[in-house]
């Protein structure tokens, strides 16, 4: 069934687990996400970035997700990831999104509050939930590009003021993660001390972006079948679990899905050199998506919470 963030995240924060938000841009990734979450009786958030929307077409991708969500016996949120403007949020709401993220974290505090408030006003009229962001993660995503040296941790006091003034339903914070496969030069770490302070001041569900694990076994899987991916450091499961214990209720994963999808395609093609039916090839990639989603749901603790 279709749901919004308010149907699932306050419960998650209260009972100490997190719900996964998984990025998609096609039918098979979406099926891998929703079917796995349903088999584990976990709520799930299916997210599309602006780039994914441009790639697939807003009507096509939203209808695929809505159709699968309505059939599922678990709460499924159709969410815009990192919306860069009021206009894109509005367009998504028109196409049936049940949730949007307005990411104005690149702007000054006041401007961020202003645009977030405007999105909240419109979204709430349509029973759509809103995630916003305060603080800046390093990395590149769509329209929102942040260089490593520009990334800043979320200030707890600002987070409290932002939550009250903007009226958002969930708040993404920066505590040391970054988007993509290249997250840490040295040891992987999260500022749990900052998270603790934020969680004390802000009663909203908190969101962790850039949370992929980038596990060695997946990099090896890709490389065993002809890939040339570098071994990099993601966020270890132990840190994810610690973050969940301290108030993180929504966790975003994209990179891990991309790597697993690639592993599936590479493996299938190299094992079946005479295959040219796209359905057989992509079916295997869909199975790899399912494995990642299964693993993440167990780490987040949302199994049997639907
Ligand atoms: O942060 C979210 C996604 O990883 C964005 O990736 O803009 O290439 O779809 P994308
Ligand atoms: P990763 O790149 O770590 O998967 O993060 C994805 C994300 O935050 C999407 O919003
Ligand atoms: Zn993100």
PDB file of C-alpha atoms and ligand atoms in Angstrom:
ATOM      1  CA  UNK A   1       0.000   0.000   0.000  1.00  0.00           C
ATOM      2  CA  UNK A   2       1.104   3.562  -0.601  1.00  0.00           C
ATOM      3  CA  UNK A   3       2.122   5.468   2.520  1.00  0.00           C
ATOM      4  CA  UNK A   4       4.041   8.602   3.441  1.00  0.00           C
ATOM      5  CA  UNK A   5       6.942   9.161   5.832  1.00  0.00           C
ATOM      6  CA  UNK A   6       4.612  10.097   8.692  1.00  0.00           C
ATOM      7  CA  UNK A   7       2.974   6.678   8.511  1.00  0.00           C
ATOM      8  CA  UNK A   8       6.246   4.856   9.167  1.00  0.00           C
ATOM      9  CA  UNK A   9       9.099   6.999  10.501  1.00  0.00           C
ATOM     10  CA  UNK A  10       7.841   8.307  13.885  1.00  0.00           C
ATOM     11  CA  UNK A  11       7.243   4.657  14.875  1.00  0.00           C
ATOM     12  CA  UNK A  12      10.727   3.730  13.689  1.00  0.00           C
ATOM     13  CA  UNK A  13      12.351   6.450  15.782  1.00  0.00           C
ATOM     14  CA  UNK A  14      10.244   5.535  18.824  1.00  0.00           C
ATOM     15  CA  UNK A  15      11.040   1.830  18.663  1.00  0.00           C
ATOM     16  CA  UNK A  16      14.697   2.170  17.631  1.00  0.00           C
ATOM     17  CA  UNK A  17      14.900   0.911  14.068  1.00  0.00           C
ATOM     18  CA  UNK A  18      15.311   2.603  10.678  1.00  0.00           C
ATOM     19  CA  UNK A  19      13.467   2.278   7.378  1.00  0.00           C
ATOM     20  CA  UNK A  20      15.535   1.950   4.210  1.00  0.00           C
ATOM     21  CA  UNK A  21      15.167   4.413   1.352  1.00  0.00           C
ATOM     22  CA  UNK A  22      16.406   2.767  -1.846  1.00  0.00           C
ATOM     23  CA  UNK A  23      17.031   4.633  -5.096  1.00  0.00           C
ATOM     24  CA  UNK A  24      15.558   3.345  -8.333  1.00  0.00           C
ATOM     25  CA  UNK A  25      15.415   4.361 -11.966  1.00  0.00           C
ATOM     26  CA  UNK A  26      13.759   1.368 -13.635  1.00  0.00           C
ATOM     27  CA  UNK A  27      11.263  -1.490 -13.337  1.00  0.00           C
ATOM     28  CA  UNK A  28      13.630  -4.217 -12.189  1.00  0.00           C
ATOM     29  CA  UNK A  29      15.340  -2.238  -9.428  1.00  0.00           C
ATOM     30  CA  UNK A  30      11.911  -1.219  -8.158  1.00  0.00           C
ATOM     31  CA  UNK A  31      10.694  -4.827  -8.180  1.00  0.00           C
ATOM     32  CA  UNK A  32      13.838  -5.973  -6.369  1.00  0.00           C
ATOM     33  CA  UNK A  33      13.236  -3.370  -3.660  1.00  0.00           C
ATOM     34  CA  UNK A  34       9.497  -3.802  -3.112  1.00  0.00           C
ATOM     35  CA  UNK A  35       9.357  -7.606  -3.450  1.00  0.00           C
ATOM     36  CA  UNK A  36      12.196  -8.068  -0.965  1.00  0.00           C
ATOM     37  CA  UNK A  37      10.732  -5.641   1.578  1.00  0.00           C
ATOM     38  CA  UNK A  38       7.368  -7.365   1.262  1.00  0.00           C
ATOM     39  CA  UNK A  39       8.871 -10.818   1.780  1.00  0.00           C
ATOM     40  CA  UNK A  40      10.489  -9.497   4.984  1.00  0.00           C
ATOM     41  CA  UNK A  41       7.352  -7.656   6.136  1.00  0.00           C
ATOM     42  CA  UNK A  42       9.283  -4.398   6.290  1.00  0.00           C
ATOM     43  CA  UNK A  43       8.062  -0.907   5.371  1.00  0.00           C
ATOM     44  CA  UNK A  44      10.135   0.596   2.565  1.00  0.00           C
ATOM     45  CA  UNK A  45      10.840   3.912   0.853  1.00  0.00           C
ATOM     46  CA  UNK A  46      11.405   3.913  -2.916  1.00  0.00           C
ATOM     47  CA  UNK A  47      13.292   7.033  -3.953  1.00  0.00           C
ATOM     48  CA  UNK A  48      13.980   8.680  -7.284  1.00  0.00           C
ATOM     49  CA  UNK A  49      16.496  11.461  -7.757  1.00  0.00           C
ATOM     50  CA  UNK A  50      15.919  14.228 -10.287  1.00  0.00           C
ATOM     51  CA  UNK A  51      18.391  12.487 -12.589  1.00  0.00           C
ATOM     52  CA  UNK A  52      16.442   9.238 -12.314  1.00  0.00           C
ATOM     53  CA  UNK A  53      13.281  11.137 -13.195  1.00  0.00           C
ATOM     54  CA  UNK A  54      14.951  12.700 -16.226  1.00  0.00           C
ATOM     55  CA  UNK A  55      16.263   9.278 -17.287  1.00  0.00           C
ATOM     56  CA  UNK A  56      13.022   7.345 -16.968  1.00  0.00           C
ATOM     57  CA  UNK A  57      10.381  10.054 -17.428  1.00  0.00           C
ATOM     58  CA  UNK A  58       8.345  11.194 -14.450  1.00  0.00           C
ATOM     59  CA  UNK A  59       5.108   9.597 -15.593  1.00  0.00           C
ATOM     60  CA  UNK A  60       6.743   6.252 -16.404  1.00  0.00           C
ATOM     61  CA  UNK A  61       8.762   5.858 -13.237  1.00  0.00           C
ATOM     62  CA  UNK A  62       6.027   7.118 -10.919  1.00  0.00           C
ATOM     63  CA  UNK A  63       3.433   4.784 -12.463  1.00  0.00           C
ATOM     64  CA  UNK A  64       5.745   1.774 -12.179  1.00  0.00           C
ATOM     65  CA  UNK A  65       6.326   2.473  -8.487  1.00  0.00           C
ATOM     66  CA  UNK A  66       2.701   3.337  -7.719  1.00  0.00           C
ATOM     67  CA  UNK A  67       1.446   0.154  -9.420  1.00  0.00           C
ATOM     68  CA  UNK A  68       3.850  -2.075  -7.477  1.00  0.00           C
ATOM     69  CA  UNK A  69       3.274  -0.171  -4.221  1.00  0.00           C
ATOM     70  CA  UNK A  70      -0.504  -0.519  -4.400  1.00  0.00           C
ATOM     71  CA  UNK A  71      -0.242  -4.267  -4.849  1.00  0.00           C
ATOM     72  CA  UNK A  72       2.197  -4.731  -1.959  1.00  0.00           C
ATOM     73  CA  UNK A  73       0.945  -5.650   1.510  1.00  0.00           C
ATOM     74  CA  UNK A  74       3.484  -3.397   3.217  1.00  0.00           C
ATOM     75  CA  UNK A  75       3.681   0.424   3.444  1.00  0.00           C
ATOM     76  CA  UNK A  76       5.618   1.759   0.430  1.00  0.00           C
ATOM     77  CA  UNK A  77       6.587   5.437   0.225  1.00  0.00           C
ATOM     78  CA  UNK A  78       7.169   7.006  -3.196  1.00  0.00           C
ATOM     79  CA  UNK A  79       9.752   9.668  -2.398  1.00  0.00           C
ATOM     80  CA  UNK A  80      11.604  12.376  -4.320  1.00  0.00           C
ATOM     81  CA  UNK A  81      15.274  12.296  -3.292  1.00  0.00           C
ATOM     82  CA  UNK A  82      17.200  15.609  -3.101  1.00  0.00           C
ATOM     83  CA  UNK A  83      14.600  17.800  -4.797  1.00  0.00           C
ATOM     84  CA  UNK A  84      16.427  20.994  -5.658  1.00  0.00           C
ATOM     85  CA  UNK A  85      13.418  23.311  -6.046  1.00  0.00           C
ATOM     86  CA  UNK A  86       9.816  23.960  -5.082  1.00  0.00           C
ATOM     87  CA  UNK A  87       8.854  23.297  -8.714  1.00  0.00           C
ATOM     88  CA  UNK A  88      10.213  19.748  -8.871  1.00  0.00           C
ATOM     89  CA  UNK A  89       8.532  18.917  -5.545  1.00  0.00           C
ATOM     90  CA  UNK A  90       5.237  20.234  -6.895  1.00  0.00           C
ATOM     91  CA  UNK A  91       5.595  18.254 -10.139  1.00  0.00           C
ATOM     92  CA  UNK A  92       6.250  15.046  -8.188  1.00  0.00           C
ATOM     93  CA  UNK A  93       3.227  15.645  -5.966  1.00  0.00           C
ATOM     94  CA  UNK A  94       1.141  16.043  -9.141  1.00  0.00           C
ATOM     95  CA  UNK A  95       2.384  12.672 -10.314  1.00  0.00           C
ATOM     96  CA  UNK A  96       1.359  10.881  -7.138  1.00  0.00           C
ATOM     97  CA  UNK A  97       4.511  11.012  -4.993  1.00  0.00           C
ATOM     98  CA  UNK A  98       3.565  10.537  -1.359  1.00  0.00           C
ATOM     99  CA  UNK A  99       6.724  12.200  -0.096  1.00  0.00           C
ATOM    100  CA  UNK A 100       9.325  14.728  -1.236  1.00  0.00           C
ATOM    101  CA  UNK A 101      12.721  15.862  -0.083  1.00  0.00           C
ATOM    102  CA  UNK A 102      13.524  19.511  -0.585  1.00  0.00           C
ATOM    103  CA  UNK A 103      17.282  19.836  -0.354  1.00  0.00           C
ATOM    104  CA  UNK A 104      18.072  23.505   0.041  1.00  0.00           C
ATOM    105  CA  UNK A 105      21.019  22.758   2.327  1.00  0.00           C
ATOM    106  CA  UNK A 106      23.277  24.656  -0.089  1.00  0.00           C
ATOM    107  CA  UNK A 107      21.467  27.885   0.817  1.00  0.00           C
ATOM    108  CA  UNK A 108      21.882  30.057   3.903  1.00  0.00           C
ATOM    109  CA  UNK A 109      19.809  29.015   6.947  1.00  0.00           C
ATOM    110  CA  UNK A 110      17.054  31.589   6.376  1.00  0.00           C
ATOM    111  CA  UNK A 111      16.689  30.742   2.690  1.00  0.00           C
ATOM    112  CA  UNK A 112      16.654  27.030   3.447  1.00  0.00           C
ATOM    113  CA  UNK A 113      13.829  27.586   5.966  1.00  0.00           C
ATOM    114  CA  UNK A 114      11.935  29.755   3.477  1.00  0.00           C
ATOM    115  CA  UNK A 115      11.889  27.305   0.578  1.00  0.00           C
ATOM    116  CA  UNK A 116      11.321  24.294   2.860  1.00  0.00           C
ATOM    117  CA  UNK A 117       8.348  26.045   4.474  1.00  0.00           C
ATOM    118  CA  UNK A 118       6.888  26.770   1.052  1.00  0.00           C
ATOM    119  CA  UNK A 119       7.208  23.096   0.035  1.00  0.00           C
ATOM    120  CA  UNK A 120       5.732  21.976   3.386  1.00  0.00           C
ATOM    121  CA  UNK A 121       2.734  24.278   2.886  1.00  0.00           C
ATOM    122  CA  UNK A 122       1.955  22.802  -0.522  1.00  0.00           C
ATOM    123  CA  UNK A 123       2.831  19.191   0.337  1.00  0.00           C
ATOM    124  CA  UNK A 124       0.776  19.042   3.520  1.00  0.00           C
ATOM    125  CA  UNK A 125      -2.299  20.283   1.660  1.00  0.00           C
ATOM    126  CA  UNK A 126      -1.896  17.131  -0.445  1.00  0.00           C
ATOM    127  CA  UNK A 127      -1.098  14.811   2.505  1.00  0.00           C
ATOM    128  CA  UNK A 128       2.464  14.479   1.259  1.00  0.00           C
ATOM    129  CA  UNK A 129       5.359  14.330   3.728  1.00  0.00           C
ATOM    130  CA  UNK A 130       8.504  16.458   3.476  1.00  0.00           C
ATOM    131  CA  UNK A 131      12.129  15.682   4.277  1.00  0.00           C
ATOM    132  CA  UNK A 132      14.557  18.595   4.443  1.00  0.00           C
ATOM    133  CA  UNK A 133      18.291  18.863   5.068  1.00  0.00           C
ATOM    134  CA  UNK A 134      20.476  20.980   7.292  1.00  0.00           C
ATOM    135  CA  UNK A 135      24.264  20.727   7.095  1.00  0.00           C
ATOM    136  CA  UNK A 136      26.086  19.617   3.972  1.00  0.00           C
ATOM    137  CA  UNK A 137      27.310  16.210   2.855  1.00  0.00           C
ATOM    138  CA  UNK A 138      30.225  15.995   0.460  1.00  0.00           C
ATOM    139  CA  UNK A 139      29.519  14.326  -2.877  1.00  0.00           C
ATOM    140  CA  UNK A 140      27.769  14.775  -6.137  1.00  0.00           C
ATOM    141  CA  UNK A 141      24.116  14.224  -6.710  1.00  0.00           C
ATOM    142  CA  UNK A 142      21.997  15.769  -9.395  1.00  0.00           C
ATOM    143  CA  UNK A 143      21.641  19.496  -9.022  1.00  0.00           C
ATOM    144  CA  UNK A 144      23.089  19.488  -5.533  1.00  0.00           C
ATOM    145  CA  UNK A 145      26.870  19.335  -5.704  1.00  0.00           C
ATOM    146  CA  UNK A 146      29.025  19.715  -2.607  1.00  0.00           C
ATOM    147  CA  UNK A 147      32.820  19.603  -2.678  1.00  0.00           C
ATOM    148  CA  UNK A 148      34.599  17.761   0.162  1.00  0.00           C
ATOM    149  CA  UNK A 149      35.990  20.960   1.682  1.00  0.00           C
ATOM    150  CA  UNK A 150      32.534  22.567   1.649  1.00  0.00           C
ATOM    151  CA  UNK A 151      30.890  19.801   3.650  1.00  0.00           C
ATOM    152  CA  UNK A 152      29.942  20.800   7.170  1.00  0.00           C
ATOM    153  CA  UNK A 153      28.485  18.926  10.112  1.00  0.00           C
ATOM    154  CA  UNK A 154      24.996  19.837  11.211  1.00  0.00           C
ATOM    155  CA  UNK A 155      24.895  22.226  14.139  1.00  0.00           C
ATOM    156  CA  UNK A 156      22.456  20.828  16.781  1.00  0.00           C
ATOM    157  CA  UNK A 157      21.050  24.215  17.726  1.00  0.00           C
ATOM    158  CA  UNK A 158      20.460  25.133  14.078  1.00  0.00           C
ATOM    159  CA  UNK A 159      18.801  21.761  13.555  1.00  0.00           C
ATOM    160  CA  UNK A 160      16.353  22.457  16.387  1.00  0.00           C
ATOM    161  CA  UNK A 161      15.492  25.919  15.039  1.00  0.00           C
ATOM    162  CA  UNK A 162      15.221  24.588  11.505  1.00  0.00           C
ATOM    163  CA  UNK A 163      12.822  21.802  12.505  1.00  0.00           C
ATOM    164  CA  UNK A 164      10.528  24.215  14.358  1.00  0.00           C
ATOM    165  CA  UNK A 165      10.599  26.985  11.761  1.00  0.00           C
ATOM    166  CA  UNK A 166      10.311  24.868   8.608  1.00  0.00           C
ATOM    167  CA  UNK A 167       7.658  22.388   9.773  1.00  0.00           C
ATOM    168  CA  UNK A 168       9.335  19.489   7.916  1.00  0.00           C
ATOM    169  CA  UNK A 169       8.461  15.880   8.800  1.00  0.00           C
ATOM    170  CA  UNK A 170      11.947  14.342   8.706  1.00  0.00           C
ATOM    171  CA  UNK A 171      15.371  15.925   8.884  1.00  0.00           C
ATOM    172  CA  UNK A 172      18.527  14.860   7.033  1.00  0.00           C
ATOM    173  CA  UNK A 173      21.698  15.723   8.906  1.00  0.00           C
ATOM    174  CA  UNK A 174      25.408  15.697   8.127  1.00  0.00           C
ATOM    175  CA  UNK A 175      27.445  13.625  10.606  1.00  0.00           C
ATOM    176  CA  UNK A 176      30.339  12.464   8.441  1.00  0.00           C
ATOM    177  CA  UNK A 177      28.956  10.448   5.538  1.00  0.00           C
ATOM    178  CA  UNK A 178      29.169  11.420   1.889  1.00  0.00           C
ATOM    179  CA  UNK A 179      27.470  10.274  -1.296  1.00  0.00           C
ATOM    180  CA  UNK A 180      28.945   7.792  -3.749  1.00  0.00           C
ATOM    181  CA  UNK A 181      31.577   5.075  -3.500  1.00  0.00           C
ATOM    182  CA  UNK A 182      34.481   7.236  -2.256  1.00  0.00           C
ATOM    183  CA  UNK A 183      33.545   8.136   1.277  1.00  0.00           C
ATOM    184  CA  UNK A 184      36.616   7.981   3.481  1.00  0.00           C
ATOM    185  CA  UNK A 185      40.336   8.412   2.928  1.00  0.00           C
ATOM    186  CA  UNK A 186      41.220   7.231   6.425  1.00  0.00           C
ATOM    187  CA  UNK A 187      39.173   5.256   8.925  1.00  0.00           C
ATOM    188  CA  UNK A 188      35.379   5.240   8.437  1.00  0.00           C
ATOM    189  CA  UNK A 189      33.735   7.283  11.144  1.00  0.00           C
ATOM    190  CA  UNK A 190      30.497   8.961  12.132  1.00  0.00           C
ATOM    191  CA  UNK A 191      30.096  11.852  14.566  1.00  0.00           C
ATOM    192  CA  UNK A 192      27.805   9.988  16.955  1.00  0.00           C
ATOM    193  CA  UNK A 193      28.426  12.743  19.515  1.00  0.00           C
ATOM    194  CA  UNK A 194      26.838  15.308  17.192  1.00  0.00           C
ATOM    195  CA  UNK A 195      23.979  12.917  16.404  1.00  0.00           C
ATOM    196  CA  UNK A 196      23.321  12.477  20.133  1.00  0.00           C
ATOM    197  CA  UNK A 197      23.057  16.234  20.620  1.00  0.00           C
ATOM    198  CA  UNK A 198      20.783  16.634  17.602  1.00  0.00           C
ATOM    199  CA  UNK A 199      18.552  13.774  18.751  1.00  0.00           C
ATOM    200  CA  UNK A 200      18.199  15.451  22.135  1.00  0.00           C
ATOM    201  CA  UNK A 201      17.088  18.723  20.546  1.00  0.00           C
ATOM    202  CA  UNK A 202      15.006  17.443  17.632  1.00  0.00           C
ATOM    203  CA  UNK A 203      12.137  15.069  18.090  1.00  0.00           C
ATOM    204  CA  UNK A 204      11.707  14.364  14.362  1.00  0.00           C
ATOM    205  CA  UNK A 205      12.863  11.204  12.589  1.00  0.00           C
ATOM    206  CA  UNK A 206      16.462  11.866  11.518  1.00  0.00           C
ATOM    207  CA  UNK A 207      17.810  10.804   8.130  1.00  0.00           C
ATOM    208  CA  UNK A 208      21.234   9.453   7.172  1.00  0.00           C
ATOM    209  CA  UNK A 209      22.296   9.972   3.558  1.00  0.00           C
ATOM    210  CA  UNK A 210      25.396   8.536   1.953  1.00  0.00           C
ATOM    211  CA  UNK A 211      25.043   5.381   4.014  1.00  0.00           C
ATOM    212  CA  UNK A 212      26.139   2.673   1.559  1.00  0.00           C
ATOM    213  CA  UNK A 213      28.433  -0.022   2.927  1.00  0.00           C
ATOM    214  CA  UNK A 214      30.444  -0.439  -0.316  1.00  0.00           C
ATOM    215  CA  UNK A 215      31.368  -3.929   0.840  1.00  0.00           C
ATOM    216  CA  UNK A 216      34.457  -5.674  -0.494  1.00  0.00           C
ATOM    217  CA  UNK A 217      32.534  -8.796  -1.468  1.00  0.00           C
ATOM    218  CA  UNK A 218      30.490  -6.768  -3.978  1.00  0.00           C
ATOM    219  CA  UNK A 219      33.519  -4.987  -5.431  1.00  0.00           C
ATOM    220  CA  UNK A 220      35.182  -8.420  -5.785  1.00  0.00           C
ATOM    221  CA  UNK A 221      32.027  -9.794  -7.417  1.00  0.00           C
ATOM    222  CA  UNK A 222      32.108  -7.068 -10.087  1.00  0.00           C
ATOM    223  CA  UNK A 223      35.857  -7.455 -10.625  1.00  0.00           C
ATOM    224  CA  UNK A 224      35.724 -11.272 -10.829  1.00  0.00           C
ATOM    225  CA  UNK A 225      33.646 -10.891 -13.975  1.00  0.00           C
ATOM    226  CA  UNK A 226      35.706  -8.289 -15.787  1.00  0.00           C
ATOM    227  CA  UNK A 227      35.034  -5.112 -13.796  1.00  0.00           C
ATOM    228  CA  UNK A 228      37.721  -2.742 -12.577  1.00  0.00           C
ATOM    229  CA  UNK A 229      36.257  -1.108  -9.497  1.00  0.00           C
ATOM    230  CA  UNK A 230      38.479   0.286  -6.801  1.00  0.00           C
ATOM    231  CA  UNK A 231      38.153  -1.028  -3.248  1.00  0.00           C
ATOM    232  CA  UNK A 232      36.901   1.921  -1.196  1.00  0.00           C
ATOM    233  CA  UNK A 233      35.507   2.406   2.296  1.00  0.00           C
ATOM    234  CA  UNK A 234      31.788   2.671   2.923  1.00  0.00           C
ATOM    235  CA  UNK A 235      29.895   2.984   6.190  1.00  0.00           C
ATOM    236  CA  UNK A 236      30.337  -0.249   8.204  1.00  0.00           C
ATOM    237  CA  UNK A 237      27.230  -2.001   9.570  1.00  0.00           C
ATOM    238  CA  UNK A 238      28.421  -1.435  13.145  1.00  0.00           C
ATOM    239  CA  UNK A 239      28.328   2.351  12.642  1.00  0.00           C
ATOM    240  CA  UNK A 240      24.919   2.147  10.937  1.00  0.00           C
ATOM    241  CA  UNK A 241      23.529   0.237  13.922  1.00  0.00           C
ATOM    242  CA  UNK A 242      25.014   2.767  16.321  1.00  0.00           C
ATOM    243  CA  UNK A 243      23.420   5.624  14.363  1.00  0.00           C
ATOM    244  CA  UNK A 244      20.031   3.876  14.464  1.00  0.00           C
ATOM    245  CA  UNK A 245      20.298   3.473  18.236  1.00  0.00           C
ATOM    246  CA  UNK A 246      20.814   7.236  18.464  1.00  0.00           C
ATOM    247  CA  UNK A 247      17.799   8.431  16.475  1.00  0.00           C
ATOM    248  CA  UNK A 248      18.413   7.794  12.764  1.00  0.00           C
ATOM    249  CA  UNK A 249      15.077   6.505  11.410  1.00  0.00           C
ATOM    250  CA  UNK A 250      15.583   6.678   7.621  1.00  0.00           C
ATOM    251  CA  UNK A 251      18.690   5.459   5.812  1.00  0.00           C
ATOM    252  CA  UNK A 252      19.449   6.072   2.135  1.00  0.00           C
ATOM    253  CA  UNK A 253      21.181   3.553  -0.116  1.00  0.00           C
ATOM    254  CA  UNK A 254      21.980   4.005  -3.791  1.00  0.00           C
ATOM    255  CA  UNK A 255      25.645   3.148  -4.417  1.00  0.00           C
ATOM    256  CA  UNK A 256      25.339  -0.408  -3.022  1.00  0.00           C
ATOM    257  CA  UNK A 257      22.424  -1.082  -5.386  1.00  0.00           C
ATOM    258  CA  UNK A 258      24.353   0.232  -8.383  1.00  0.00           C
ATOM    259  CA  UNK A 259      27.339  -1.969  -7.618  1.00  0.00           C
ATOM    260  CA  UNK A 260      25.171  -5.055  -7.067  1.00  0.00           C
ATOM    261  CA  UNK A 261      23.222  -4.427 -10.275  1.00  0.00           C
ATOM    262  CA  UNK A 262      26.508  -4.157 -12.162  1.00  0.00           C
ATOM    263  CA  UNK A 263      27.759  -7.367 -10.547  1.00  0.00           C
ATOM    264  CA  UNK A 264      24.614  -9.162 -11.685  1.00  0.00           C
ATOM    265  CA  UNK A 265      24.897  -8.008 -15.289  1.00  0.00           C
ATOM    266  CA  UNK A 266      28.607  -8.754 -15.504  1.00  0.00           C
ATOM    267  CA  UNK A 267      28.269 -12.184 -13.948  1.00  0.00           C
ATOM    268  CA  UNK A 268      25.365 -13.220 -16.134  1.00  0.00           C
ATOM    269  CA  UNK A 269      26.949 -12.074 -19.369  1.00  0.00           C
ATOM    270  CA  UNK A 270      30.275 -13.678 -18.669  1.00  0.00           C
ATOM    271  CA  UNK A 271      28.690 -16.992 -17.647  1.00  0.00           C
ATOM    272  CA  UNK A 272      26.282 -16.989 -20.607  1.00  0.00           C
ATOM    273  CA  UNK A 273      28.264 -15.714 -23.533  1.00  0.00           C
ATOM    274  CA  UNK A 274      25.618 -16.709 -26.056  1.00  0.00           C
ATOM    275  CA  UNK A 275      22.744 -14.943 -24.251  1.00  0.00           C
ATOM    276  CA  UNK A 276      21.095 -11.925 -25.794  1.00  0.00           C
ATOM    277  CA  UNK A 277      17.685 -11.874 -24.154  1.00  0.00           C
ATOM    278  CA  UNK A 278      17.610  -8.729 -21.967  1.00  0.00           C
ATOM    279  CA  UNK A 279      15.060 -10.367 -19.676  1.00  0.00           C
ATOM    280  CA  UNK A 280      17.419 -13.150 -18.662  1.00  0.00           C
ATOM    281  CA  UNK A 281      20.284 -10.712 -18.120  1.00  0.00           C
ATOM    282  CA  UNK A 282      18.372  -8.144 -16.085  1.00  0.00           C
ATOM    283  CA  UNK A 283      16.550 -10.816 -14.107  1.00  0.00           C
ATOM    284  CA  UNK A 284      19.882 -11.774 -12.559  1.00  0.00           C
ATOM    285  CA  UNK A 285      20.666  -8.141 -11.742  1.00  0.00           C
ATOM    286  CA  UNK A 286      17.256  -7.914 -10.039  1.00  0.00           C
ATOM    287  CA  UNK A 287      18.250 -10.865  -7.825  1.00  0.00           C
ATOM    288  CA  UNK A 288      21.403  -9.005  -6.787  1.00  0.00           C
ATOM    289  CA  UNK A 289      19.318  -5.935  -5.880  1.00  0.00           C
ATOM    290  CA  UNK A 290      17.172  -8.217  -3.725  1.00  0.00           C
ATOM    291  CA  UNK A 291      20.273  -9.492  -1.882  1.00  0.00           C
ATOM    292  CA  UNK A 292      21.421  -5.976  -1.022  1.00  0.00           C
ATOM    293  CA  UNK A 293      17.959  -4.878   0.111  1.00  0.00           C
ATOM    294  CA  UNK A 294      17.621  -7.987   2.272  1.00  0.00           C
ATOM    295  CA  UNK A 295      20.991  -7.314   3.895  1.00  0.00           C
ATOM    296  CA  UNK A 296      20.223  -3.627   4.534  1.00  0.00           C
ATOM    297  CA  UNK A 297      16.776  -4.323   6.036  1.00  0.00           C
ATOM    298  CA  UNK A 298      18.353  -6.756   8.530  1.00  0.00           C
ATOM    299  CA  UNK A 299      20.988  -4.186   9.528  1.00  0.00           C
ATOM    300  CA  UNK A 300      18.378  -1.407   9.883  1.00  0.00           C
ATOM    301  CA  UNK A 301      16.143  -3.631  12.031  1.00  0.00           C
ATOM    302  CA  UNK A 302      12.902  -2.980  10.129  1.00  0.00           C
ATOM    303  CA  UNK A 303      12.131  -6.662   9.459  1.00  0.00           C
ATOM    304  CA  UNK A 304       8.586  -7.595  10.591  1.00  0.00           C
ATOM    305  CA  UNK A 305       7.723  -3.910  11.261  1.00  0.00           C
ATOM    306  CA  UNK A 306       5.210  -3.471   8.429  1.00  0.00           C
TER     307      UNK A 306
HETATM  308  O1  LIG B   1      22.069  10.843  -3.460  1.00  0.00           O
HETATM  309  C1  LIG B   1      21.364  10.218  -4.208  1.00  0.00           C
HETATM  310  C2  LIG B   1      21.750   9.510  -5.425  1.00  0.00           C
HETATM  311  O2  LIG B   1      22.898   8.731  -5.215  1.00  0.00           O
HETATM  312  C3  LIG B   1      21.817  10.452  -6.578  1.00  0.00           C
HETATM  313  O3  LIG B   1      22.349   9.881  -7.717  1.00  0.00           O
HETATM  314  O4  LIG B   1      21.678  11.841  -9.080  1.00  0.00           O
HETATM  315  O5  LIG B   1      22.998   9.990 -10.086  1.00  0.00           O
HETATM  316  O6  LIG B   1      20.601   9.647  -9.495  1.00  0.00           O
HETATM  317  P1  LIG B   1      21.892  10.389  -9.182  1.00  0.00           P
HETATM  318  P1  LIG B   2      25.036   6.315  -1.125  1.00  0.00           P
HETATM  319  O1  LIG B   2      25.753   6.953  -2.265  1.00  0.00           O
HETATM  320  O2  LIG B   2      25.951   6.107   0.041  1.00  0.00           O
HETATM  321  O3  LIG B   2      24.321   5.068  -1.498  1.00  0.00           O
HETATM  322  O4  LIG B   2      23.929   7.369  -0.621  1.00  0.00           O
HETATM  323  C1  LIG B   2      22.713   7.490  -1.301  1.00  0.00           C
HETATM  324  C2  LIG B   2      21.892   8.646  -0.863  1.00  0.00           C
HETATM  325  O5  LIG B   2      22.138   9.308   0.124  1.00  0.00           O
HETATM  326  C3  LIG B   2      20.721   8.963  -1.678  1.00  0.00           C
HETATM  327  O6  LIG B   2      20.074  10.112  -1.244  1.00  0.00           O
HETATM  328 ZN1  LIG B   3      21.376  11.562  -0.423  1.00  0.00          ZN
END
